[in-house]
Coordinates of N, CA and C in Angstrom, one line a residue:
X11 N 37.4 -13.8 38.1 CA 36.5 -13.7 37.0 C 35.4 -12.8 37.3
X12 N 35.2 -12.9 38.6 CA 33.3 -11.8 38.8 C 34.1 -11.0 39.2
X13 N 35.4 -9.8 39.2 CA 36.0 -8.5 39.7 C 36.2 -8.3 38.2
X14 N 36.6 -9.0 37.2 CA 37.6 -8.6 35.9 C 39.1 -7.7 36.6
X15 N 39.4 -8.4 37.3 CA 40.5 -7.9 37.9 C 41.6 -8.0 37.0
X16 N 42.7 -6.9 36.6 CA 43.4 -7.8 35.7 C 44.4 -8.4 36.8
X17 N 45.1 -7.7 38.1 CA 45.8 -8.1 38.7 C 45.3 -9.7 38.8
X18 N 44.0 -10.2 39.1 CA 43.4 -11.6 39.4 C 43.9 -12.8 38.0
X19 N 43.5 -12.2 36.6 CA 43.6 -12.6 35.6 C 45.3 -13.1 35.3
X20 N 46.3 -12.0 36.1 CA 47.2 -12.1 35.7 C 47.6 -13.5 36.4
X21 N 47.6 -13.4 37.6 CA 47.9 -14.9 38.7 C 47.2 -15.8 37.9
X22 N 45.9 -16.1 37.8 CA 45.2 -17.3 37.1 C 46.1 -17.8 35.9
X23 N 46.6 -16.5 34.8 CA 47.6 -17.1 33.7 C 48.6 -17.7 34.4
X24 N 49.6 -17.0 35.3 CA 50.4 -17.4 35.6 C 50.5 -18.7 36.5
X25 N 49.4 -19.4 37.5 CA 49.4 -20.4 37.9 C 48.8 -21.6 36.7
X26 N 48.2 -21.5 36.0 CA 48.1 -21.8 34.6 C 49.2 -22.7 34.0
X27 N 50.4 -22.1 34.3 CA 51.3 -22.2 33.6 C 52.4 -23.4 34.7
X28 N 52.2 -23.1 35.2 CA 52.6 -24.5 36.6 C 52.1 -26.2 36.1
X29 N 53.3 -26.8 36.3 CA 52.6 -28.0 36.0 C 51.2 -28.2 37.0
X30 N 50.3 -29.0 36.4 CA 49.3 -29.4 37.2 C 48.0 -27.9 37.2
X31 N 49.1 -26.9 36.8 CA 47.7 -25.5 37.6 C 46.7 -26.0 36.2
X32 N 47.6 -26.3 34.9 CA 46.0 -25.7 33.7 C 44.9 -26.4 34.2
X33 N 45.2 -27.6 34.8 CA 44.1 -28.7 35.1 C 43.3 -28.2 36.2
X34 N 44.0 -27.8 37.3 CA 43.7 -26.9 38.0 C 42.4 -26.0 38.1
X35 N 43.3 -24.8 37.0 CA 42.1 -23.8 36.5 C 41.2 -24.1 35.6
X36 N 41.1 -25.7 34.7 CA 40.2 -25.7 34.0 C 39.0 -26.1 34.8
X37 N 39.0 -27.0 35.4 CA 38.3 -27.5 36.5 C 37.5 -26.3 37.2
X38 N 38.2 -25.7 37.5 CA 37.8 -24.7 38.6 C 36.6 -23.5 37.8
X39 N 37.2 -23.3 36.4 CA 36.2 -22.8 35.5 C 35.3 -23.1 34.9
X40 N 35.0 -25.0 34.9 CA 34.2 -26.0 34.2 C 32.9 -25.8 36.4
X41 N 33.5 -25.9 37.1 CA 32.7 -25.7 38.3 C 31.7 -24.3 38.5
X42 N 32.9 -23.2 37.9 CA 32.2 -21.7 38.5 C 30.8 -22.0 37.0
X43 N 31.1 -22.6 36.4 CA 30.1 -22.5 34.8 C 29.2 -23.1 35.1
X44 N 29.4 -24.3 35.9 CA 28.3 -25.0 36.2 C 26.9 -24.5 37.2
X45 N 27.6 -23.7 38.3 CA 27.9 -23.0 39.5 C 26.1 -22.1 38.7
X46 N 27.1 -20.8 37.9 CA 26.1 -20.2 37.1 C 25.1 -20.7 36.1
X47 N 24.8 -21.7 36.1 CA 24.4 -22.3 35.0 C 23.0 -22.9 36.0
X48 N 23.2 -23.4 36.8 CA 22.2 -23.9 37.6 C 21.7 -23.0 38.6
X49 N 22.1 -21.4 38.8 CA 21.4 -20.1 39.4 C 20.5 -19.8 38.4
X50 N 20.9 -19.8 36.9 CA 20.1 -19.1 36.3 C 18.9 -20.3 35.5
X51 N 19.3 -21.4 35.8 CA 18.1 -22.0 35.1 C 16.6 -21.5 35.3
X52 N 15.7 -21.8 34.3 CA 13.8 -21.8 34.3 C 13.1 -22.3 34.4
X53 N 14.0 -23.6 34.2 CA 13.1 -24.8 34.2 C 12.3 -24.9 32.5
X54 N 12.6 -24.1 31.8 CA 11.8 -24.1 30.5 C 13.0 -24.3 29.5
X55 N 12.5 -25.1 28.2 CA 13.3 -25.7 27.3 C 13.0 -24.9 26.7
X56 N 14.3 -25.0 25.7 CA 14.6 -23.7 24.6 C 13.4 -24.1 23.5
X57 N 12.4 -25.0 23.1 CA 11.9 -24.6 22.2 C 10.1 -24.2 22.8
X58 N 10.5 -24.6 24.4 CA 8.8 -24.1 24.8 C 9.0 -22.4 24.7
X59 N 10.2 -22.4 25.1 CA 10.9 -20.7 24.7 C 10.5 -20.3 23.5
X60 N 10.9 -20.5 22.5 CA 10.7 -20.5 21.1 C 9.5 -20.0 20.7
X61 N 8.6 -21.3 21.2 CA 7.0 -21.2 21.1 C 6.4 -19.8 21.7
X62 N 6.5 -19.6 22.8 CA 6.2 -18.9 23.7 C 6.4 -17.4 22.8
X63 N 7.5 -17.2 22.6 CA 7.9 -16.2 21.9 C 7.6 -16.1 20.7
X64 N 7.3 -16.7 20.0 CA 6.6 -17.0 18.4 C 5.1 -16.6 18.8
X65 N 4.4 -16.9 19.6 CA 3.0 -17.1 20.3 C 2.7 -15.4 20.3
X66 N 3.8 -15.0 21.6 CA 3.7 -13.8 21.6 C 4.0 -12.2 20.8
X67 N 4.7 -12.9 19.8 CA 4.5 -12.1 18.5 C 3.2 -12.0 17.7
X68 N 3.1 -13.4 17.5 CA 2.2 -13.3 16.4 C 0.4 -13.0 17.0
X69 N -0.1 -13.8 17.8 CA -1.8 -14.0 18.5 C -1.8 -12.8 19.7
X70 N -2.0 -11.5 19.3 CA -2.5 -10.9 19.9 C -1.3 -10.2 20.6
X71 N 0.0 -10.3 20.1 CA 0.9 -10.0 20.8 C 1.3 -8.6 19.8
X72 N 3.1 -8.5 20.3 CA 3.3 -7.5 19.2 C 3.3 -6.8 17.4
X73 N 2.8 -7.8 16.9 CA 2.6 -7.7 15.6 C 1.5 -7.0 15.2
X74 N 0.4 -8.1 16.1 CA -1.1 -7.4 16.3 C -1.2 -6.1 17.3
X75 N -0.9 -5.4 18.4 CA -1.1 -4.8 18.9 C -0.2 -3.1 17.9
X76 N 0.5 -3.8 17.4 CA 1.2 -2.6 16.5 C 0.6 -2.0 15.2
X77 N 0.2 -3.3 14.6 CA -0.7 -3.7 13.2 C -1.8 -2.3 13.7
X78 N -3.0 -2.4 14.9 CA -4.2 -2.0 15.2 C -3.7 -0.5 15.5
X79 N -2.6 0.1 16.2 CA -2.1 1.0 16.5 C -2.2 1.8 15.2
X80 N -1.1 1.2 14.0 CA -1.1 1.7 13.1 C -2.2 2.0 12.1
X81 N -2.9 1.0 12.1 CA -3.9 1.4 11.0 C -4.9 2.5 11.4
X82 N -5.4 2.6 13.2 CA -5.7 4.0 13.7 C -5.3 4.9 13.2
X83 N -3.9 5.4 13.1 CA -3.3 6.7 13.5 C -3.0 6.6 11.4
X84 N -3.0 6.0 10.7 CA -3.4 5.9 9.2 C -4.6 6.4 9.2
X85 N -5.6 5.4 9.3 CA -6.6 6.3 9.0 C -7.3 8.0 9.6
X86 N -6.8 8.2 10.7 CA -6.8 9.6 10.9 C -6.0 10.5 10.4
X87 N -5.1 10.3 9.5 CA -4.3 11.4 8.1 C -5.1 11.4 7.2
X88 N -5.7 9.9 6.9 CA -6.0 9.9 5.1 C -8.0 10.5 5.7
X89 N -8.2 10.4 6.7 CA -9.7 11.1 6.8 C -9.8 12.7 6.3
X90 N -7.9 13.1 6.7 CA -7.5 14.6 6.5 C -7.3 14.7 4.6
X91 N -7.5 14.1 4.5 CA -6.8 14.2 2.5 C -8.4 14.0 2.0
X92 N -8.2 15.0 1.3 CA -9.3 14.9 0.1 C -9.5 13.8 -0.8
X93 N -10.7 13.2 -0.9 CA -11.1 12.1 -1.3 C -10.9 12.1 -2.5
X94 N -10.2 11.1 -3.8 CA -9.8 11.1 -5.0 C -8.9 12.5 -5.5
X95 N -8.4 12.6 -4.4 CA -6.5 13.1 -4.6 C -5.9 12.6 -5.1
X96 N -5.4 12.7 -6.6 CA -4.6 11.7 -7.3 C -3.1 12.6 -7.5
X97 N -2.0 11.9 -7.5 CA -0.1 12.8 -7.5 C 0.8 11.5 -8.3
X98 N 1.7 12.2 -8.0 CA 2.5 11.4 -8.8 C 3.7 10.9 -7.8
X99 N 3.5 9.6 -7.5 CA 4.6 8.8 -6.8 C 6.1 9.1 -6.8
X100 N 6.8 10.1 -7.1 CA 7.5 10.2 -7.4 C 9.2 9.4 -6.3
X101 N 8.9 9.2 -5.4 CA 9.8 8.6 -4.1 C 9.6 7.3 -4.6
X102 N 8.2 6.9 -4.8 CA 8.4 5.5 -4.8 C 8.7 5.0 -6.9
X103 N 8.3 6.0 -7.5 CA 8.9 5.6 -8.7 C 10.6 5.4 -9.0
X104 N 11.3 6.4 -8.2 CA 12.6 6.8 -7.8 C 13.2 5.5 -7.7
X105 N 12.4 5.0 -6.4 CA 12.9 4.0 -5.5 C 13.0 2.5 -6.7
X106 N 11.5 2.2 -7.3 CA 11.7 1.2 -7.9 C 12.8 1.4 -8.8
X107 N 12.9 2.6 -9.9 CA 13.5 3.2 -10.8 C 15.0 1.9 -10.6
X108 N 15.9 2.5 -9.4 CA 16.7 2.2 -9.0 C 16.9 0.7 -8.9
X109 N 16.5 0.2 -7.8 CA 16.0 -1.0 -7.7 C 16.0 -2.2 -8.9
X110 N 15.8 -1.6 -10.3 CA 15.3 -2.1 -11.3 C 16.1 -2.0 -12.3
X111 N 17.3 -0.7 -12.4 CA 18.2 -0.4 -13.3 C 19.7 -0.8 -12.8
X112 N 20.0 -2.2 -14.2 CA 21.4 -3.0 -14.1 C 22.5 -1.7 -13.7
X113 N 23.4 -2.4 -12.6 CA 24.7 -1.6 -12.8 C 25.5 -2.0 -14.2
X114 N 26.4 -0.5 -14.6 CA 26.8 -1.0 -15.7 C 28.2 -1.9 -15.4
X115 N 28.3 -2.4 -16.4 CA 29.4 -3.7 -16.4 C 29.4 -4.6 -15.7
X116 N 28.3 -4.9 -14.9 CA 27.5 -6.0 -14.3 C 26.0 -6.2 -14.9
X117 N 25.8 -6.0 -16.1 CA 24.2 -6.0 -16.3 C 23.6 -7.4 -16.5
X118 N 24.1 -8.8 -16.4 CA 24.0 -9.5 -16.3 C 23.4 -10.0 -15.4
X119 N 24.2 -10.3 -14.1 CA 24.4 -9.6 -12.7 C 23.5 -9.1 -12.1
X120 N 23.3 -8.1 -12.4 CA 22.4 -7.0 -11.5 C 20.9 -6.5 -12.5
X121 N 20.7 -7.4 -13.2 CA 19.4 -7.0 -14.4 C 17.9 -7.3 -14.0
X122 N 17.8 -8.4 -12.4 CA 17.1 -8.3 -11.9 C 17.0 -8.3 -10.5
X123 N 16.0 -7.6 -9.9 CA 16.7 -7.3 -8.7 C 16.2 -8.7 -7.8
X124 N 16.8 -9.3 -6.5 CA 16.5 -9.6 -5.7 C 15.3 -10.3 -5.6
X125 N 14.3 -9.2 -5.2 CA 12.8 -9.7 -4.8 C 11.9 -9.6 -6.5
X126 N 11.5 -10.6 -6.4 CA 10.5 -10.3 -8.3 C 9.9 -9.7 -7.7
X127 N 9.0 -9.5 -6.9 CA 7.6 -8.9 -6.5 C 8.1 -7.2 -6.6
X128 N 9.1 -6.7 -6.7 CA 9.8 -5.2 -6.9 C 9.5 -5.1 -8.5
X129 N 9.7 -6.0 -9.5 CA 9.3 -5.8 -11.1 C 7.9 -5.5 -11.3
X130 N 7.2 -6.4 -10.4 CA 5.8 -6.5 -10.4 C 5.1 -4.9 -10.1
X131 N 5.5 -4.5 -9.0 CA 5.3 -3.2 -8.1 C 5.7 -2.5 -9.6
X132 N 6.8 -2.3 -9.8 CA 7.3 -1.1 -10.5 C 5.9 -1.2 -12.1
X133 N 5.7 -2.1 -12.4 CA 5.3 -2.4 -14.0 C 3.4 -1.9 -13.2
X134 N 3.1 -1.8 -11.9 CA 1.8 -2.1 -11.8 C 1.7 -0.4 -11.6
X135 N 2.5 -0.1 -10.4 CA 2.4 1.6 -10.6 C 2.8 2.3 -11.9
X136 N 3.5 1.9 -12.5 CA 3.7 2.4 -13.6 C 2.3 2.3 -14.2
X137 N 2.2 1.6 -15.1 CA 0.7 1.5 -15.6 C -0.8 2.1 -14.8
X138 N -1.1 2.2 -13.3 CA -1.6 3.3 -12.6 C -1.4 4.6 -12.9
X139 N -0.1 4.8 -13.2 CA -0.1 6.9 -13.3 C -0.2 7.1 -15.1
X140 N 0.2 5.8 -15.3 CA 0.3 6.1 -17.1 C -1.5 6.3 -17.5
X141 N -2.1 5.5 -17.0 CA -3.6 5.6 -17.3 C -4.3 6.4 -16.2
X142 N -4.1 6.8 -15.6 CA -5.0 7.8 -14.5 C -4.2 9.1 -14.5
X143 N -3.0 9.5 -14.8 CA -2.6 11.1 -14.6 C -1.6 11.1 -13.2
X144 N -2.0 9.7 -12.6 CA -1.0 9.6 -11.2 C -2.0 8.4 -10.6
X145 N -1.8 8.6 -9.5 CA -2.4 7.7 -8.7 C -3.0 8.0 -7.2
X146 N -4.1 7.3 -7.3 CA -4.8 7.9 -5.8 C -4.5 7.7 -4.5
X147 N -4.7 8.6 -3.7 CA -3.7 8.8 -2.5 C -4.4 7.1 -2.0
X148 N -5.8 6.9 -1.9 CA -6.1 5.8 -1.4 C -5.5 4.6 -1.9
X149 N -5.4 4.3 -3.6 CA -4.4 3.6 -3.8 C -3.3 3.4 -3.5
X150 N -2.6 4.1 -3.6 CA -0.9 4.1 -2.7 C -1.2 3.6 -1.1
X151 N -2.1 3.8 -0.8 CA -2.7 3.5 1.0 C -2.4 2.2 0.5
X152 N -3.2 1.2 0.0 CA -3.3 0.5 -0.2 C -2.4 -0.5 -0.5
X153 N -1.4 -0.1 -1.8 CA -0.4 -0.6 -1.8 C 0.9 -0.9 -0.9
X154 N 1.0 0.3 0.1 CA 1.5 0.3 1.0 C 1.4 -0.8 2.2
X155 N 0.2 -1.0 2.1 CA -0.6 -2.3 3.2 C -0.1 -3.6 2.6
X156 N -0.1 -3.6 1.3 CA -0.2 -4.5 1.0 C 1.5 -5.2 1.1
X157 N 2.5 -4.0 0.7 CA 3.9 -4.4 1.0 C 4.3 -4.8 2.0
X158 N 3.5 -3.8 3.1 CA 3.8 -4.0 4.5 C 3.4 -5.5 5.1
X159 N 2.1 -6.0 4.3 CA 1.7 -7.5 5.1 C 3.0 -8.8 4.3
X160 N 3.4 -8.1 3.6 CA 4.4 -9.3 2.5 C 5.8 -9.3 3.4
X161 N 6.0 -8.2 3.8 CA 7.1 -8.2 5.1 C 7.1 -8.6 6.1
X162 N 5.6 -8.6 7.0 CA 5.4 -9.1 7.6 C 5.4 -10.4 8.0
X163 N 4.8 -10.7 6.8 CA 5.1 -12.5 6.7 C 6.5 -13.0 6.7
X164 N 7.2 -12.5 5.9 CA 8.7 -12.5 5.9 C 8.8 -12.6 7.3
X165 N 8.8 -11.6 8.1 CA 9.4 -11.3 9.3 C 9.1 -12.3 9.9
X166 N 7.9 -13.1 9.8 CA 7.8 -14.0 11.2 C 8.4 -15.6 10.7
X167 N 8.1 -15.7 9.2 CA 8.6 -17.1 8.3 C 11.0 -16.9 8.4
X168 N 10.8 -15.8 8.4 CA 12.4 -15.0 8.8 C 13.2 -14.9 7.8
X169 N 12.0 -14.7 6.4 CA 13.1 -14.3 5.1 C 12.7 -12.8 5.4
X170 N 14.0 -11.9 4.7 CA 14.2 -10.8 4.7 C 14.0 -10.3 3.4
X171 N 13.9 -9.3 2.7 CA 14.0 -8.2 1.9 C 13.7 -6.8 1.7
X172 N 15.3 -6.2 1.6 CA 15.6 -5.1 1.9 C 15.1 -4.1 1.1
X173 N 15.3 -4.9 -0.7 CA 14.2 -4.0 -1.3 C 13.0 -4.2 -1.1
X174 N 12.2 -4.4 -0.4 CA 10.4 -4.5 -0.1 C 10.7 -3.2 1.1
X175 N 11.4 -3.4 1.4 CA 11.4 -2.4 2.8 C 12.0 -0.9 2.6
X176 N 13.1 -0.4 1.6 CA 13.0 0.4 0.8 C 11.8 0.4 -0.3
X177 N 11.2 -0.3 -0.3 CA 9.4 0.4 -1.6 C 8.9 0.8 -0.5
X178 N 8.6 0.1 0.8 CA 7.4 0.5 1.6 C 8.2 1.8 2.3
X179 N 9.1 2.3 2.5 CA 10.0 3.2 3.0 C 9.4 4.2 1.7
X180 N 9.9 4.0 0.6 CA 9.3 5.4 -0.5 C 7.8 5.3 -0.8
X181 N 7.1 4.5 -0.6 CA 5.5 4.4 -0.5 C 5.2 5.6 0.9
X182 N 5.7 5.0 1.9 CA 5.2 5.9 2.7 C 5.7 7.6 2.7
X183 N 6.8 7.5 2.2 CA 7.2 8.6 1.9 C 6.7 9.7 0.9
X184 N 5.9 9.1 -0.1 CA 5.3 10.0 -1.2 C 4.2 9.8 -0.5
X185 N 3.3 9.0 0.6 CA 2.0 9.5 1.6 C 2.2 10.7 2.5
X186 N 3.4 10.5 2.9 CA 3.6 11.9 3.8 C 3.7 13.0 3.1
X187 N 4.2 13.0 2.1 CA 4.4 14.2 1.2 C 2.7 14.7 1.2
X188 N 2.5 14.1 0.2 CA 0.8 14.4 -0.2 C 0.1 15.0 0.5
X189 N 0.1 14.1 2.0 CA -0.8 14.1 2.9 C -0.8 15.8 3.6
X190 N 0.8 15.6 3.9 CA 1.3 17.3 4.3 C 0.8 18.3 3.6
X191 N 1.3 18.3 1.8 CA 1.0 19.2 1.1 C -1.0 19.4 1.2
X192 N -1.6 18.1 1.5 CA -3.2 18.6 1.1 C -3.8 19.1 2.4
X193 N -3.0 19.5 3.7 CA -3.0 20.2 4.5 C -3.5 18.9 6.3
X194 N -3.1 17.6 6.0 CA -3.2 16.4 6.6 C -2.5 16.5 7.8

């Protein structure tokens, strides 16, 4: 077993196969497991593990050290963008667009998406560019944060959604555009 020999593997089947060997080799593989099992212990139980690792995500760990990272290197683009820069979302209109439009001959089916909070998004930007001409680059910042902390949470409670993560994928995406084009 520790060479992956096949020549080795072959013998093991074939003694295996001897009266008396399966018992033989079960034994002998119930020993080598135990063998490794008590090299690698920690002494720590799988939910002080858990803890530890939940701990370390969340209080000052990677979540937070990434969170602070980011919001730095954000706010040094949007200091580059001209203050009440208003555009038109067009990635992230796209994105909901989609998101939001039944397939056909499933419209039953597929008439709402997944996550409600993607209806909500779509109906709230929408009404932003319909009464403003577009919407402000700080806005969209904002919105952006705000998708991203709803993921967040997700991520650590361990529900997922793929459309929140495609919005914040074309949110950021129509910031980079902007940001590029206003010379950021």
């Amino acid at each position: 077993q520790a060479t992956d020999s096949a020549f080795m593997h072959g013998i093991e089947n074939l003694l295996s196969k001897y009266p008396g060997g399966a018992e033989i080799m079960q034994k002998f593989a119930k020993t080598q497991q135990a063998k490794f099992g008590a090299a690698n212990q920690t002494g720590v139980t799988a939910e002080k593990a858990g803890r530890t690792i939940e701990q370390g995500i969340k209080e000052g760990g990677f979540i937070e050290r990434t969170r602070d990272t980011w919001k730095r290197l954000d706010q040094e683009v949007a200091a580059k963008v001209p203050v009440g820069l208003t555009f038109n979302p067009v990635n992230s209109t796209a994105t909901l667009d989609r998101l939001t439009t039944p397939v056909k001959g499933a419209e039953a089916s597929t008439a709402q998406p997944l996550d409600p909070r993607i209806l909500k998004y779509k109906k709230d930007i929408a009404t932003d560019v319909a009464n403003n001409g577009g919407i402000s680059f700080e806005g969209l910042r904002v919105i952006r944060s705000r998708v991203g902390a709803e993921m967040e949470e997700a991520l650590v409670a361990g529900a997922k959604s793929g459309e929140m993560k495609e919005l914040y994928r074309a949110l950021s995406k129509d910031l980079e555009n902007t940001a590029s084009q206003a010379g950021a």
